[in-house]
Coordinates of C-alpha atoms and ligand atoms in Angstrom, one line a residue:
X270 CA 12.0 11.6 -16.5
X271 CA 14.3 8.3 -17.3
X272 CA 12.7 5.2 -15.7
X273 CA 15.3 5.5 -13.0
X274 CA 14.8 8.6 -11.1
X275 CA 12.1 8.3 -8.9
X276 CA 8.8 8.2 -9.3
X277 CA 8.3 9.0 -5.9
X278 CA 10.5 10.7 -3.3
X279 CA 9.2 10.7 0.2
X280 CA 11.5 12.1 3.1
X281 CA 10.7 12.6 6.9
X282 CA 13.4 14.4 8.9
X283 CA 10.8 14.3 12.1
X284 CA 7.6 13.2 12.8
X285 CA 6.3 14.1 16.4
X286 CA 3.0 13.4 18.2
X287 CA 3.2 15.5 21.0
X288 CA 6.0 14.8 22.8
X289 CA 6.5 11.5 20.6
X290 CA 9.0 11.2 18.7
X291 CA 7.2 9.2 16.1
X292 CA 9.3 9.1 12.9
X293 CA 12.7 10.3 12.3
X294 CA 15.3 10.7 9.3
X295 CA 12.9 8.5 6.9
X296 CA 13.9 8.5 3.5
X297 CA 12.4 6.4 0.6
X298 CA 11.9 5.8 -3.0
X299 CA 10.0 3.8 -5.2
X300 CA 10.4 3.7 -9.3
X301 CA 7.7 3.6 -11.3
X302 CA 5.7 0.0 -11.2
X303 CA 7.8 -1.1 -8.2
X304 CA 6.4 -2.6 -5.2
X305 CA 7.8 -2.0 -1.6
X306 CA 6.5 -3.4 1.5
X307 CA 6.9 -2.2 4.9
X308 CA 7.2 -4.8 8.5
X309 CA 7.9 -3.5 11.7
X310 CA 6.7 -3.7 15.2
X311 CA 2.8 -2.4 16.2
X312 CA 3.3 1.2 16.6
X313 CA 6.2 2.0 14.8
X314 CA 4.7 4.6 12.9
X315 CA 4.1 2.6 9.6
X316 CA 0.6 3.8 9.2
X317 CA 1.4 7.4 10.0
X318 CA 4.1 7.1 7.1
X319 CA 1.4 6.2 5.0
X320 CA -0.6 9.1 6.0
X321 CA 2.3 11.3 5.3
X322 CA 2.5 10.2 2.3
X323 CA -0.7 10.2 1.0
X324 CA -1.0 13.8 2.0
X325 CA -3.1 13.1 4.9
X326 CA -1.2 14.4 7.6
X327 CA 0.9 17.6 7.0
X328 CA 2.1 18.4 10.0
X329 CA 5.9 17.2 9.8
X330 CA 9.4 18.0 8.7
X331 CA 10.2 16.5 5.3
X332 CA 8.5 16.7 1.7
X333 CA 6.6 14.1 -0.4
X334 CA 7.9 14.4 -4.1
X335 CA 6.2 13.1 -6.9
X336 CA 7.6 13.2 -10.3
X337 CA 10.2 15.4 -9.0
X338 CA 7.0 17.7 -7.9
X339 CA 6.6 18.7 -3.9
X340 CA 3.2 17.4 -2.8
X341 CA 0.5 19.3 -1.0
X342 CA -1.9 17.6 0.8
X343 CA -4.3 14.7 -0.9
X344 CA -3.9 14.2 -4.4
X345 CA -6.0 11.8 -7.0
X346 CA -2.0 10.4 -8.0
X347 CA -1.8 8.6 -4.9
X348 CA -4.6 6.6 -3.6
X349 CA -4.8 4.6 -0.2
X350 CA -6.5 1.2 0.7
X351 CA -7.3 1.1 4.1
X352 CA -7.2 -1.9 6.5
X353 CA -11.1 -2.2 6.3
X354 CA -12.9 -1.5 3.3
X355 CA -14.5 1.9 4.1
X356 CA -17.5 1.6 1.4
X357 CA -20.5 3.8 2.0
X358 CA -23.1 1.8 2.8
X359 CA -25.6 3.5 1.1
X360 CA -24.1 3.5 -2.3
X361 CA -23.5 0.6 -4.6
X362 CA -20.6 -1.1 -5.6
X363 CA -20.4 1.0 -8.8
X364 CA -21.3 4.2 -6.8
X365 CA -18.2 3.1 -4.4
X366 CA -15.8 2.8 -7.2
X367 CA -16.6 5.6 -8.9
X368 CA -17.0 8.2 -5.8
X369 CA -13.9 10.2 -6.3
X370 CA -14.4 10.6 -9.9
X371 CA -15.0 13.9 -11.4
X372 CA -18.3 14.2 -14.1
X373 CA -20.4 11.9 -15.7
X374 CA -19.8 8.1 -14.4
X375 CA -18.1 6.0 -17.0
X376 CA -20.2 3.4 -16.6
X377 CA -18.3 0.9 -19.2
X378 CA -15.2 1.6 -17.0
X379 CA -16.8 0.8 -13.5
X380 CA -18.0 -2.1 -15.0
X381 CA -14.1 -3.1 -16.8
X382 CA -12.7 -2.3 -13.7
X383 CA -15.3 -4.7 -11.3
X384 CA -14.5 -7.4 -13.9
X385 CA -11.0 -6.7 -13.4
X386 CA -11.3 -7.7 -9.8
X387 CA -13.3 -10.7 -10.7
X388 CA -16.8 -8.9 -9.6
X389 CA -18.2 -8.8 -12.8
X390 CA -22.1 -8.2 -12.5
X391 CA -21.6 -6.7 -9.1
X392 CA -22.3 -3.1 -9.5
X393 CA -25.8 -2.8 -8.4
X394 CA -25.5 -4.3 -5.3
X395 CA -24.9 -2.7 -1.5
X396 CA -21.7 -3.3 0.3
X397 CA -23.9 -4.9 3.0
X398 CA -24.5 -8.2 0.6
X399 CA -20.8 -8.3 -0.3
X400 CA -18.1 -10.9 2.0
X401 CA -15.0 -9.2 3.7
X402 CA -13.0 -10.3 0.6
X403 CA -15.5 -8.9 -2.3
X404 CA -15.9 -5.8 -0.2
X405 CA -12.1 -5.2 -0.3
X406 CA -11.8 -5.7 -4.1
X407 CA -14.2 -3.1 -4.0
X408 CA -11.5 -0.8 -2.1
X409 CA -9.5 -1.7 -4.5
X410 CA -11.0 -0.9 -7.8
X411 CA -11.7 2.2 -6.2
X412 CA -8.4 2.9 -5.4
X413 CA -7.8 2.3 -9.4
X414 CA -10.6 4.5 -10.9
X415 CA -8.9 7.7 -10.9
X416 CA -6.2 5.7 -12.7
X417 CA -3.3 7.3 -9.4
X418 CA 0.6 6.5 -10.2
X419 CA 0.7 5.1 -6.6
X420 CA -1.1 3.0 -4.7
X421 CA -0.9 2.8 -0.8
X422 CA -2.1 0.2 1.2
X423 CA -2.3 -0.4 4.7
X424 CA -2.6 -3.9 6.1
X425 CA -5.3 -4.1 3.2
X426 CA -5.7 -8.3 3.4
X427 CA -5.8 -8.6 7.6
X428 CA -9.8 -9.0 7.9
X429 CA -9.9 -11.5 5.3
X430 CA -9.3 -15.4 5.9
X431 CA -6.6 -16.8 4.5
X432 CA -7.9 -18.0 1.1
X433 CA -9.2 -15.1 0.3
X434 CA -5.8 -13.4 0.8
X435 CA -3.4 -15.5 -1.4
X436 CA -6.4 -14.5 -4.1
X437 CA -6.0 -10.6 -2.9
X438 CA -2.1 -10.7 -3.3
X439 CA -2.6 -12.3 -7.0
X440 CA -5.0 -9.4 -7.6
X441 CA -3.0 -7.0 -6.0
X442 CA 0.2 -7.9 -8.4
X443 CA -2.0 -8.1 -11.6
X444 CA -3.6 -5.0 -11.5
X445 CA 0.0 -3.2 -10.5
X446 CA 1.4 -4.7 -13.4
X447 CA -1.0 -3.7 -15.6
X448 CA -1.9 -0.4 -14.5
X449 CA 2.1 0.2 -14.1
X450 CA 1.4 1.6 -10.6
X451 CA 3.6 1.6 -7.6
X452 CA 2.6 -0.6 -4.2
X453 CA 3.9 0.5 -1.2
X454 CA 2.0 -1.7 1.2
X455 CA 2.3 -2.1 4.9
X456 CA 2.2 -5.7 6.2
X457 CA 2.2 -7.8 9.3
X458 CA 2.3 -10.7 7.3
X459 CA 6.3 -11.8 6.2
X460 CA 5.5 -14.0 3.9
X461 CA 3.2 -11.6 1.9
X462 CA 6.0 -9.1 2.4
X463 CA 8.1 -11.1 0.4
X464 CA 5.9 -12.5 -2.2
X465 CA 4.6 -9.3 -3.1
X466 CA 7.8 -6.6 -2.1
X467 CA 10.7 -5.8 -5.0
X468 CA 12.1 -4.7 -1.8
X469 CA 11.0 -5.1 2.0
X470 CA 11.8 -2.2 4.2
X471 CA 12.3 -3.2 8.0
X472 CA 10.8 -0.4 10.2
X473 CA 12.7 0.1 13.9
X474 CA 11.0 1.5 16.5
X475 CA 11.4 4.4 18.6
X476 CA 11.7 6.8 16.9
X477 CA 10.3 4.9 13.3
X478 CA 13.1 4.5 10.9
X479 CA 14.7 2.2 8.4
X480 CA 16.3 -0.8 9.7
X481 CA 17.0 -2.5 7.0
X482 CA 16.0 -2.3 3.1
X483 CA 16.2 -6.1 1.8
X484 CA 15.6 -6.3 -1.9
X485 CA 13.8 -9.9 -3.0
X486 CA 15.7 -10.9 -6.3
X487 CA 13.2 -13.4 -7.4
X488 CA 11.6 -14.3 -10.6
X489 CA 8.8 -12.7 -11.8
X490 CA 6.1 -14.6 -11.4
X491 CA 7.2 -15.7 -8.5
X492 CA 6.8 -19.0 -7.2
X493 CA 5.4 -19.3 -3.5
X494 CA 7.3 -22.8 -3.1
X495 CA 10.5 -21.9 -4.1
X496 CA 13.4 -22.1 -2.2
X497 CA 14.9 -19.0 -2.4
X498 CA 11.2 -17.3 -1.2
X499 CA 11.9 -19.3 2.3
X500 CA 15.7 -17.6 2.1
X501 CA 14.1 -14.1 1.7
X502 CA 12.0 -15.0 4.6
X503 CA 14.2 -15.6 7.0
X504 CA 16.1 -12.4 5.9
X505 CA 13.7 -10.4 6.6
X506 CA 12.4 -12.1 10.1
X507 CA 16.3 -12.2 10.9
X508 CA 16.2 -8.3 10.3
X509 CA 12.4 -7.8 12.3
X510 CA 14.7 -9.8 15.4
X511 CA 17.3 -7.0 15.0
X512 CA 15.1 -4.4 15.4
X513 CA 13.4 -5.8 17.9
X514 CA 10.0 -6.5 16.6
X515 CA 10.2 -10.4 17.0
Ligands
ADP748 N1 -3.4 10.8 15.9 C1 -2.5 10.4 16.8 N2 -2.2 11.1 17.9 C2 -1.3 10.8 18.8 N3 -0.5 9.7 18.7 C3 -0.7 8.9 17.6 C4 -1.6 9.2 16.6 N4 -1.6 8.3 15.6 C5 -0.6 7.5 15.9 N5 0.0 7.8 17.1 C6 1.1 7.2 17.8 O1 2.2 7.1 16.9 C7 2.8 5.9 17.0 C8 2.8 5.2 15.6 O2 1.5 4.8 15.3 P1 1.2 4.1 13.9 O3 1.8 4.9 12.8 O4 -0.3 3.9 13.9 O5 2.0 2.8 14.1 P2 1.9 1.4 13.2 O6 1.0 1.6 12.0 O7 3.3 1.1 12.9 O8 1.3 0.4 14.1 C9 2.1 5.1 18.0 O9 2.8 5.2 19.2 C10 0.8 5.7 18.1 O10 0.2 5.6 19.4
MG749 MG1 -0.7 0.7 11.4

């Protein structure tokens, strides 16, 4: 595979709940290490794209390729971050990033990985002594562990305050990088959109579709001052108005 085709492929001809029409004629693609963000109005089917994608929800018209390869159902390539941290309480940190792994627990890389999201020394405690912010690093490490090519993520950095989230976006970036993984992340947030997108795709409503597909051209790292981040802004937000979502 050249590092131009695809790592992932993911078309929706039709998406119905019922007698919603929920998603229709969706097509995307992200290359490997790319990130893509997703805005759109509440209930425009952005998490049920996600769900598709992840394998969670099968029952629609379109295929999910990875590597060239038709998915089928859940698999440890693709990994979600939900909106809340969804740790078992009754495990520990270490336990919750290393549930979905297979064998013995590699105890050295639980440990590299907490450190990675600045948790260092972390592992023995219960999610119930951890703040909103810890507790979604946590998500996230485990969302790394079984080392997936993509990483989906839902409105991962709502329930945190606003700190805490220009910290989650840095880790969210680094970790990509270095793990080469692919984002595609769903946001309410425009700014974050752009700070963290390669490319910001602009959901319509009704059925859920692809408005508009606005690359952000800006250095790498980026700067959250510069001037061209306020031009990509008002792109996007001027593209949210078309479709209606502002
Ligand atoms: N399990 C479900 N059963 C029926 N309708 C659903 C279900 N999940 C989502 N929907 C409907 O599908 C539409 C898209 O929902 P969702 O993907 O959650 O939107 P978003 O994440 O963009 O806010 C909404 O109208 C929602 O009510
Ligand atoms: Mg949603």
């Amino acid at each position: 595979m050249t590092t131009e085709s695809p790592l992932l492929d993911v078309r929706v001809r039709s998406k119905r709940f019922a007698q919603q029409d929920v998603l229709r004629d969706v097509h995307l693609q992200l290359r490997e290490g790319e990130c893509v963000t997703l805005v759109g109005a509440s209930g425009c089917g952005k998490s049920t794209l996600l769900r598709i994608v992840a394998g969670l929800d099968r029952d629609y018209e379109g295929e999910v390729r990875l590597g060239g390869e038709a998915t089928a159902g859940p698999t440890r390539d693709i990994r979600f971050v939900f909106q809340e941290p969804r740790l078992f309480p009754w495990l520990t940190v270490a336990g919750n990033v290393a549930f979905d792994g297979r064998g013995p627990v590699d105890d050295a890389r639980v440990a590299a990985l907490l450190d990675e999201v600045g948790l260092a020394g972390f592992g023995s405690r219960l999610p119930k002594a951890l703040s909103g912010g810890q507790a979604q690093r946590v998500a996230i490490a485990r969302g790394l562990f079984v080392q997936p090519r993509v990483l989906l993520l839902d409105e991962p950095f709502s329930a945190v305050d606003a700190f805490t989230r220009l910290k989650l976006q840095e880790l969210l970036l680094s970790v990509a990088r270095a793990h080469r993984i692919a984002v595609l992340m769903v946001t309410h947030d425009i700014d974050e959109a752009v700070y963290l997108g390669d490319r910001v795709l602009v959901f319509e409503a009704d059925p859920g579709r692809i408005g508009a597909a606005i690359p952000v051209t800006l250095q790498q790292p980026r700067d959250r001052d510069a001037p061209d981040v306020g031009q990509a802004v008002a792109s996007v937000r001027r593209a949210l108005q078309r479709a209606h979502a502002l």
